[in-house]
PDB file of C-alpha atoms in Angstrom:
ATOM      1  CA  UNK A   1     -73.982 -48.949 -12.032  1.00  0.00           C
ATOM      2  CA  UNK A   2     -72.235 -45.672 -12.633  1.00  0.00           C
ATOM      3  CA  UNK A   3     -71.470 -42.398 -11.604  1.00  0.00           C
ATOM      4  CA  UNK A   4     -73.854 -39.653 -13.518  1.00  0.00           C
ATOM      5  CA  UNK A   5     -75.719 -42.476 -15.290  1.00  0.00           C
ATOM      6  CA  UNK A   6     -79.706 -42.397 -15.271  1.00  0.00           C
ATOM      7  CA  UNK A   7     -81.681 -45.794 -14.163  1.00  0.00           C
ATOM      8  CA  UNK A   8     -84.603 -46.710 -15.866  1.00  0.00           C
ATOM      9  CA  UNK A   9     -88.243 -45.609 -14.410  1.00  0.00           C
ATOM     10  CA  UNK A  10     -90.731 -48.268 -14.159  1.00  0.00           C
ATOM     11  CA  UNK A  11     -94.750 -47.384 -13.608  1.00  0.00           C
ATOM     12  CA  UNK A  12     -95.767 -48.690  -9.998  1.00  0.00           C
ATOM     13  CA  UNK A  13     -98.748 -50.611 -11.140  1.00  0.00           C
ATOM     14  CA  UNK A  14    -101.682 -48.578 -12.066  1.00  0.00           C
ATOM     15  CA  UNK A  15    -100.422 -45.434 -10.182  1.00  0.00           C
ATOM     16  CA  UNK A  16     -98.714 -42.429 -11.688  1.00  0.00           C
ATOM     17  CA  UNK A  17     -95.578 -43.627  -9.875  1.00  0.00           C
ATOM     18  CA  UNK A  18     -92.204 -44.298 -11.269  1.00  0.00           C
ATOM     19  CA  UNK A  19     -89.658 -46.085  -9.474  1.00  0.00           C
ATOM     20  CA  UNK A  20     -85.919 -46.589 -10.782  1.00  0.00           C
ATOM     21  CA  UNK A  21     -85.572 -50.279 -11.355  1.00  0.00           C
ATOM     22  CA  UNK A  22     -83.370 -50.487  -8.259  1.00  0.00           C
ATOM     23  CA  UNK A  23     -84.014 -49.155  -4.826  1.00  0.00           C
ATOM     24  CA  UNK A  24     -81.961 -48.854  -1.749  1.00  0.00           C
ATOM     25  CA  UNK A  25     -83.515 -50.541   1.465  1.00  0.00           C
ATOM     26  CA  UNK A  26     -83.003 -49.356   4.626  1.00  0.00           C
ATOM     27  CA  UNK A  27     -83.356 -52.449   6.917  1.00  0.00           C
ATOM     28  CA  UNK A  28     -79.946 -52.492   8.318  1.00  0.00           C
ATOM     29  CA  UNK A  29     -80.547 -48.730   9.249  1.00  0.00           C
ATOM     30  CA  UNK A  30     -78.464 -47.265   6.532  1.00  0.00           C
ATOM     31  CA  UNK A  31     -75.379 -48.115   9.145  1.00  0.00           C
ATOM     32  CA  UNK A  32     -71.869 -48.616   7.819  1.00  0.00           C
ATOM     33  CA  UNK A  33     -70.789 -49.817  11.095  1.00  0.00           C
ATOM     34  CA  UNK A  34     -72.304 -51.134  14.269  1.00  0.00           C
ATOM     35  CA  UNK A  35     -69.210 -49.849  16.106  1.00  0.00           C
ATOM     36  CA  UNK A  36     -69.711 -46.384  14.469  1.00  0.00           C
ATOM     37  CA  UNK A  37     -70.388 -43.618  17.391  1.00  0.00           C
ATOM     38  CA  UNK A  38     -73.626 -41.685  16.409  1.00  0.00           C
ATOM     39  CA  UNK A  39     -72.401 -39.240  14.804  1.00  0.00           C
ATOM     40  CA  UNK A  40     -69.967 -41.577  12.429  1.00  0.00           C
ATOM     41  CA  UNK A  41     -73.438 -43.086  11.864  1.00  0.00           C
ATOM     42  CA  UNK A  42     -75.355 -40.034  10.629  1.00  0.00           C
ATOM     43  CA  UNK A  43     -72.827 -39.091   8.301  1.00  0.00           C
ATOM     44  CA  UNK A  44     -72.014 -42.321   6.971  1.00  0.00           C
ATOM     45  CA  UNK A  45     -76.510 -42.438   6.245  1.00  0.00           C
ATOM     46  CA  UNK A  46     -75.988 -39.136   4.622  1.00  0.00           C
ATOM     47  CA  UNK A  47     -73.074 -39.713   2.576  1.00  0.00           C
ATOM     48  CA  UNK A  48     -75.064 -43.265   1.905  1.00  0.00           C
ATOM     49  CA  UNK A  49     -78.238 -41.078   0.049  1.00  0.00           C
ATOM     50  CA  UNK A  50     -75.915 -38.684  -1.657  1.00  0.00           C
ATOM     51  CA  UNK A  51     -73.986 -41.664  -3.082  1.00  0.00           C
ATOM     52  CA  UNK A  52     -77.232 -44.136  -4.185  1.00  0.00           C
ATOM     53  CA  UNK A  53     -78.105 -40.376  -5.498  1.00  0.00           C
ATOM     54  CA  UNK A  54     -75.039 -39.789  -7.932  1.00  0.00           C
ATOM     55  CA  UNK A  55     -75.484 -43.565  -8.720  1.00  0.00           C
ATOM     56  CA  UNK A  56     -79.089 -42.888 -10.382  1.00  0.00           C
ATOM     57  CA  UNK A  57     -80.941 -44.770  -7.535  1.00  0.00           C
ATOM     58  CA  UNK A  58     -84.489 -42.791  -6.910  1.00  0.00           C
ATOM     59  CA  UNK A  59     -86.445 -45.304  -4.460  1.00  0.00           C
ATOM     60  CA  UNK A  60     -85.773 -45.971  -0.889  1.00  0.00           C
ATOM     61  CA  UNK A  61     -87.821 -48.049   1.494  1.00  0.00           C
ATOM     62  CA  UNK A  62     -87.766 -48.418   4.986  1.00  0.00           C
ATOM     63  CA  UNK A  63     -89.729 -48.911   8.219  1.00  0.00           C
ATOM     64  CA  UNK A  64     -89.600 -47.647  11.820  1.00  0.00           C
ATOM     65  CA  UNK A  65     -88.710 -51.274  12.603  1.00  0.00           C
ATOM     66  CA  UNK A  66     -85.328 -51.693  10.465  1.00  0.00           C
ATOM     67  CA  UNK A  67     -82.005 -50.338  11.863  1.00  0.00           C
ATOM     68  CA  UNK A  68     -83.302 -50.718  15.100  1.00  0.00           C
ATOM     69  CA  UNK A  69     -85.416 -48.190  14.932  1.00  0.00           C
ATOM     70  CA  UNK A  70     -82.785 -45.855  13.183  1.00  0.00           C
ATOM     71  CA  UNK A  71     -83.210 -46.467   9.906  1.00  0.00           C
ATOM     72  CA  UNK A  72     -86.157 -44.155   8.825  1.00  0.00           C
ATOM     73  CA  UNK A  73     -84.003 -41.393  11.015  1.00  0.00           C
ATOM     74  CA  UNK A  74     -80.920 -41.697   9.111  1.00  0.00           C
ATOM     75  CA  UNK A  75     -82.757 -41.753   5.938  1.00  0.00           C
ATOM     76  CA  UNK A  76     -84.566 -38.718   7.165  1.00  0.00           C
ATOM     77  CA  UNK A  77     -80.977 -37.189   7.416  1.00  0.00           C
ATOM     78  CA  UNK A  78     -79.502 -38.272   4.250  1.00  0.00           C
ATOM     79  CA  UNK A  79     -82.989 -36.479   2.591  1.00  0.00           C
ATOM     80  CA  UNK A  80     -83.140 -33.270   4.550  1.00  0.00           C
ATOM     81  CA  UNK A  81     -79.593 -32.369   2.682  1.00  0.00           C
ATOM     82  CA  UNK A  82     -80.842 -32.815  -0.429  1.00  0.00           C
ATOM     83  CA  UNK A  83     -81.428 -29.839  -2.441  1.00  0.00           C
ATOM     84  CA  UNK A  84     -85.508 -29.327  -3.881  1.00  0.00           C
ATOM     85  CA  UNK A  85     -84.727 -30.243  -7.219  1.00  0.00           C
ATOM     86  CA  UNK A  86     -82.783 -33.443  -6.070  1.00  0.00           C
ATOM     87  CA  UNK A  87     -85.484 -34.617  -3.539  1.00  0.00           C
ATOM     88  CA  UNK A  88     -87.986 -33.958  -6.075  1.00  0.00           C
ATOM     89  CA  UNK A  89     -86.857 -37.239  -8.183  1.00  0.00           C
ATOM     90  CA  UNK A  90     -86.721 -39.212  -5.320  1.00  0.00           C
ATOM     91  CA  UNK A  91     -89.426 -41.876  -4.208  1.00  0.00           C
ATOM     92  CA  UNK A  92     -89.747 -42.618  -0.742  1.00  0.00           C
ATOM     93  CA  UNK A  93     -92.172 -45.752   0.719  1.00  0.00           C
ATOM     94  CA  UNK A  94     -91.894 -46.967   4.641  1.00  0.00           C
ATOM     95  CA  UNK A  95     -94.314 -49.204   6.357  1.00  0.00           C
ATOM     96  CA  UNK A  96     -97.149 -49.545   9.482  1.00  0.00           C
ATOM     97  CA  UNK A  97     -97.769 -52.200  11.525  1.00  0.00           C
ATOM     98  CA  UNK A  98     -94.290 -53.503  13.145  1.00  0.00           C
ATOM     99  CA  UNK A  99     -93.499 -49.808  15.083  1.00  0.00           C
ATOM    100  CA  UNK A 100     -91.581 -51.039  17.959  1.00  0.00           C
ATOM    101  CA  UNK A 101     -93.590 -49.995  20.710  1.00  0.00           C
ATOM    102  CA  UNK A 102     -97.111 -51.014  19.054  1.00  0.00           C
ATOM    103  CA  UNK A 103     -96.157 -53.979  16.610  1.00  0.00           C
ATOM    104  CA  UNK A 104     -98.682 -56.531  14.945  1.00  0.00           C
ATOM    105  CA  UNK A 105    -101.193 -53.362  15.726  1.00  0.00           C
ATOM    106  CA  UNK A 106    -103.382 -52.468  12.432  1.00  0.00           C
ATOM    107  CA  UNK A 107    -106.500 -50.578  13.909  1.00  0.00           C
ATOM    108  CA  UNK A 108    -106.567 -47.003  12.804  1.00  0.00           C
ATOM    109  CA  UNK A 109    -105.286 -45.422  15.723  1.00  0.00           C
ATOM    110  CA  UNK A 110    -102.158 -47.347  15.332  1.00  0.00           C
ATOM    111  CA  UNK A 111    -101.647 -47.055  11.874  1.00  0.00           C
ATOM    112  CA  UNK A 112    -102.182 -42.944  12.325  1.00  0.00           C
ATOM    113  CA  UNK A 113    -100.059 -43.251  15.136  1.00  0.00           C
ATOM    114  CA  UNK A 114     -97.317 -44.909  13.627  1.00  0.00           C
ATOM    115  CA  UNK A 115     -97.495 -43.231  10.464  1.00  0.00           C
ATOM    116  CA  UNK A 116     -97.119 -39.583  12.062  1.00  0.00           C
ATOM    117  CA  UNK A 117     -93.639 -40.904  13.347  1.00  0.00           C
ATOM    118  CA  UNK A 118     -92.190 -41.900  10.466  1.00  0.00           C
ATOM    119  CA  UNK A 119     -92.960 -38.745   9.152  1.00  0.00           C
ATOM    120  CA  UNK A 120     -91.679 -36.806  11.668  1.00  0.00           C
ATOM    121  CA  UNK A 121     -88.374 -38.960  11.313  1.00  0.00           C
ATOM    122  CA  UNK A 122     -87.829 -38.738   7.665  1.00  0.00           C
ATOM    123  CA  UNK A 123     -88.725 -35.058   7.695  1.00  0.00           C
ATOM    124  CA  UNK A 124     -91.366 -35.257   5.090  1.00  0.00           C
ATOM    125  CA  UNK A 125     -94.966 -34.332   4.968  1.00  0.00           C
ATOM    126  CA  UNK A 126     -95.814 -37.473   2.781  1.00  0.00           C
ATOM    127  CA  UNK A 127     -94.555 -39.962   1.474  1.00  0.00           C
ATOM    128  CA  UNK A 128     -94.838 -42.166  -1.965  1.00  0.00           C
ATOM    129  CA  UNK A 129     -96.259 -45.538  -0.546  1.00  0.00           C
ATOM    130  CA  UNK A 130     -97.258 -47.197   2.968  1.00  0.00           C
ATOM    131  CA  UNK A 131     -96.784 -50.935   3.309  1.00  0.00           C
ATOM    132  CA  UNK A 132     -98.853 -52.338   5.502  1.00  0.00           C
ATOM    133  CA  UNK A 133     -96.240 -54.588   7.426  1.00  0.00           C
ATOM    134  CA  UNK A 134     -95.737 -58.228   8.646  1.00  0.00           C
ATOM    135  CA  UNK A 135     -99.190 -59.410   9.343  1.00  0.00           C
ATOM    136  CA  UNK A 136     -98.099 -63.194  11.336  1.00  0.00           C
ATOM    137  CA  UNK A 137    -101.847 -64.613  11.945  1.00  0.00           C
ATOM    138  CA  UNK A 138    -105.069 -64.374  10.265  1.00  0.00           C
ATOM    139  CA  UNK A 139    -107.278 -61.832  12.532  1.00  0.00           C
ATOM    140  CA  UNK A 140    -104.308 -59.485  11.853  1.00  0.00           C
ATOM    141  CA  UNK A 141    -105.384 -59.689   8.200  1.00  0.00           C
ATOM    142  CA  UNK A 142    -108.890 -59.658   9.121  1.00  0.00           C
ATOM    143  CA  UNK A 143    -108.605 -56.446  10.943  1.00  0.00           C
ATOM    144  CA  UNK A 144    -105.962 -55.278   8.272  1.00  0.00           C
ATOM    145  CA  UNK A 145    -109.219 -55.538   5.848  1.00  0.00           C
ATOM    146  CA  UNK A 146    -112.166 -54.895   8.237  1.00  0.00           C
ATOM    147  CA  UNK A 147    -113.708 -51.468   9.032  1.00  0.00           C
ATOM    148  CA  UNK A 148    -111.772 -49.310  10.889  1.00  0.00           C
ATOM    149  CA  UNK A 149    -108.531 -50.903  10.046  1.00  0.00           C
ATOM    150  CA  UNK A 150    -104.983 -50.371   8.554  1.00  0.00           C
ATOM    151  CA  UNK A 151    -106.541 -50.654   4.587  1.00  0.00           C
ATOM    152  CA  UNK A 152    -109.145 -48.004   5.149  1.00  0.00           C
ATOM    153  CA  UNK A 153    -107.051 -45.923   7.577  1.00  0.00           C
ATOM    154  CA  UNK A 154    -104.576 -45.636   4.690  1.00  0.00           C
ATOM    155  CA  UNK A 155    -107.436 -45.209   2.206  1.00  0.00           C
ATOM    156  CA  UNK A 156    -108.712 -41.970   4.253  1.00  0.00           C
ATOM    157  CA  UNK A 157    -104.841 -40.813   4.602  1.00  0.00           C
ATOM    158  CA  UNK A 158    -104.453 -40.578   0.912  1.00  0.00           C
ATOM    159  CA  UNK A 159    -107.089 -38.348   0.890  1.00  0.00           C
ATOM    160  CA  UNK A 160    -105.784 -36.231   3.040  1.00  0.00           C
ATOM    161  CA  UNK A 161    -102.671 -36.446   1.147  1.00  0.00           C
ATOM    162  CA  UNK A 162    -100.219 -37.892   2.918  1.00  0.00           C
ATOM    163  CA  UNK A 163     -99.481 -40.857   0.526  1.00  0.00           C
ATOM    164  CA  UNK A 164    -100.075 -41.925  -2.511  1.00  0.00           C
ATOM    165  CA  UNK A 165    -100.217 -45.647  -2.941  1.00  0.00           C
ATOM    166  CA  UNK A 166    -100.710 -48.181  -0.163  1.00  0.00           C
ATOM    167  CA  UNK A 167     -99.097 -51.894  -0.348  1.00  0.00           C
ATOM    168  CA  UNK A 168     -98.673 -55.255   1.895  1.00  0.00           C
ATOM    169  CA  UNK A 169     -95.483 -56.223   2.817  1.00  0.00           C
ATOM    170  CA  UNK A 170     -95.283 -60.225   4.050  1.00  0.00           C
ATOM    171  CA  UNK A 171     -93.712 -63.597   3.308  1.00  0.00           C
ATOM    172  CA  UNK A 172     -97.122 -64.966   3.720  1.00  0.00           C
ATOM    173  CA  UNK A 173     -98.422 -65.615   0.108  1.00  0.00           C
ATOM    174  CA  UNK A 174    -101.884 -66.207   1.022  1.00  0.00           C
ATOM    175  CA  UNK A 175    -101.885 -62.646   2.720  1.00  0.00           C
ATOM    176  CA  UNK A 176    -100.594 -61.212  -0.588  1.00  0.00           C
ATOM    177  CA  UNK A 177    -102.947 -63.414  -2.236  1.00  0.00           C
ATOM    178  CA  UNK A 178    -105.919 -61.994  -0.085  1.00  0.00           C
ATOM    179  CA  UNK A 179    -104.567 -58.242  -1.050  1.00  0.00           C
ATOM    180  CA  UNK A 180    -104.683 -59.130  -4.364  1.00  0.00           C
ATOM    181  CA  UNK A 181    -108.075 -60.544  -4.324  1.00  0.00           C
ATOM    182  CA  UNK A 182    -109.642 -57.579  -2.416  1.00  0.00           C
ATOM    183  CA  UNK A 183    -108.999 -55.071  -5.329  1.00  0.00           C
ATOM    184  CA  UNK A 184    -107.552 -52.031  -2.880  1.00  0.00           C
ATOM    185  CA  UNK A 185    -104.273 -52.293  -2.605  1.00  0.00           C
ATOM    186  CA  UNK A 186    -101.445 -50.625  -5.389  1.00  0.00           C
ATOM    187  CA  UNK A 187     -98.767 -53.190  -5.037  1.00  0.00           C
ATOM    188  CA  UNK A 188     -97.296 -55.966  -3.383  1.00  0.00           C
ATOM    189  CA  UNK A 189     -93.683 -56.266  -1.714  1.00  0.00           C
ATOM    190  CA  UNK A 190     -93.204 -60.805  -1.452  1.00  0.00           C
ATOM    191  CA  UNK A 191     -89.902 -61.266  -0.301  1.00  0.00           C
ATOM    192  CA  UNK A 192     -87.109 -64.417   0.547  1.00  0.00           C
ATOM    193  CA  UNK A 193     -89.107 -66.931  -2.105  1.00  0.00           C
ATOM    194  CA  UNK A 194     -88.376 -65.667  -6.337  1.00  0.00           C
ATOM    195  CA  UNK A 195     -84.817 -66.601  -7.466  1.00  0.00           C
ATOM    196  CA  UNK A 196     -84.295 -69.752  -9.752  1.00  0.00           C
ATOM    197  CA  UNK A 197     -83.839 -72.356  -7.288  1.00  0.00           C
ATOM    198  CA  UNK A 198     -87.033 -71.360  -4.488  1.00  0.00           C
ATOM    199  CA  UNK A 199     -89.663 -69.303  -7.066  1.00  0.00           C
ATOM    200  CA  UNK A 200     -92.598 -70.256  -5.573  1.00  0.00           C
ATOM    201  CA  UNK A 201     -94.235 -66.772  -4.778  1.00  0.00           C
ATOM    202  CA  UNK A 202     -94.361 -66.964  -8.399  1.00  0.00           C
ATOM    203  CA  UNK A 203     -98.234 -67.646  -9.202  1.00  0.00           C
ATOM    204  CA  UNK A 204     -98.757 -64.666  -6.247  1.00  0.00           C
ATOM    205  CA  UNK A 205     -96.606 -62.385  -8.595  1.00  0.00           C
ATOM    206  CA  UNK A 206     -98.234 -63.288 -11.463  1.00  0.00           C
ATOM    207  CA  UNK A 207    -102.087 -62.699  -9.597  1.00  0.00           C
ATOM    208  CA  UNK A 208    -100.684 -59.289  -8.708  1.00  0.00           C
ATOM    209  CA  UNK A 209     -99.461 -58.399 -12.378  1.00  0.00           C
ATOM    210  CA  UNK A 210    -102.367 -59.424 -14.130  1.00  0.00           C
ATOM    211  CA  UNK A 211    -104.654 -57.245 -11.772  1.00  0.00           C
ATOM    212  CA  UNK A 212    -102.601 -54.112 -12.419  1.00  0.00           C
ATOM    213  CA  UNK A 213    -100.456 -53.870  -9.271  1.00  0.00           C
ATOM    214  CA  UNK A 214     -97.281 -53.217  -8.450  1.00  0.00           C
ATOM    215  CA  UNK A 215     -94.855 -55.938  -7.840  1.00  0.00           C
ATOM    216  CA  UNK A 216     -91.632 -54.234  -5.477  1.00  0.00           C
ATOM    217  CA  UNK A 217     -89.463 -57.833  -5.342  1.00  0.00           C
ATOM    218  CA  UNK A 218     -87.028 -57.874  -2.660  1.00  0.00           C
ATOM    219  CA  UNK A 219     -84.228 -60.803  -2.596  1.00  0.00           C
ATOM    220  CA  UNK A 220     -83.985 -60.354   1.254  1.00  0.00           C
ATOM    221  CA  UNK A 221     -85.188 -59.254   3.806  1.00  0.00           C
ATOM    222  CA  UNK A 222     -88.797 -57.264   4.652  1.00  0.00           C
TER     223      UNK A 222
END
């Protein structure tokens, strides 16, 4: 990539939104250096944005969990010094369910809960997509799918405008496939298993594709 030059868009799925075919992820907190004071740190997220920025980038994901617990912060930072017309490219998506302080937690006062924080950290009023994040066991999909959990919760948020496409983030490919098969969810972020040698969230890919969703592939780490 280069300075000034303009990355293609792809549709998300069956949404109206476009992401630029490379994002920046914020699981290491958007830190330059884990001997950085704070300060050092904030300015090194900022400069991070602005750079990815001038670079054509126009997706960055995140979640209260990554940077321990920085990362949506500093991303928050690097967006606030954006100017309108800048931040109005940009798409933004962070995640529920692994908050810190209420983690593996997908009933709908968690997911409002956690949700309201990440807003308040990245200094937006919305943002572009909500992962649903890390289910481990099977009653967390369960309540991830049942009534009064994270699916509907998010389903009732978009409503109210405060995203506009909901996902599931998790290694687990019968989770994903589950997503897939219950015909509510926008997209899918796999992760750790699609590269030439170790492809085999492949088929789950391919399920997600052919029912309209979004596929976000990450090589690392969720």
């Amino acid at each position: 990539m280069s300075e000034g030059m303009e990355l293609p868009r792809r549709r998300l799925g069956k949404t109206d939104i476009e992401l630029t075919v490379f994002g920046v992820g914020g699981y290491l907190g958007l830190l330059a250096d884990e001997q950085a004071s704070k300060a050092d740190g904030e300015q090194a997220a900022i400069l991070a944005v602005r750079r990815a920025l001038e670079l054509g980038v126009g997706y960055f994901d995140t979640a209260p969990s990554y940077g321990g617990g920085e990362a949506e912060r500093h991303l928050g930072l690097g967006l606030r010094e954006l100017s309108a017309a800048e931040r109005a490219g940009l798409r933004v998506s962070t995640k529920v369910g692994t908050h810190p302080e209420k983690s593996q937690l997908y009933d709908a006062d968690s997911i409002r809960w956690s949700l309201e924080r990440s807003l308040a950290r990245l200094f937006c009023d919305a943002v572009d997509i909500v992962y649903v994040h890390d289910p481990v066991e099977d009653a967390h999909m369960d309540q991830i799918l049942g009534p009064d959990g994270a699916l509907e919760t998010l389903q009732k948020l978009r409503e109210e405008g405060v995203l506009q496409a909901i996902g599931l983030g998790v290694r687990n490919h019968r989770f994903l496939q589950r997503a897939i098969e219950c015909g509510h969810f926008d997209a899918i972020l796999p992760s750790y298993d699609f590269h030439p040698l170790r492809d085999s969230v492949r088929p789950v890919i391919g399920a997600a594709v052919a029912a309209g969703m979004g596929v976000a592939y990450s090589p690392g780490a969720i």
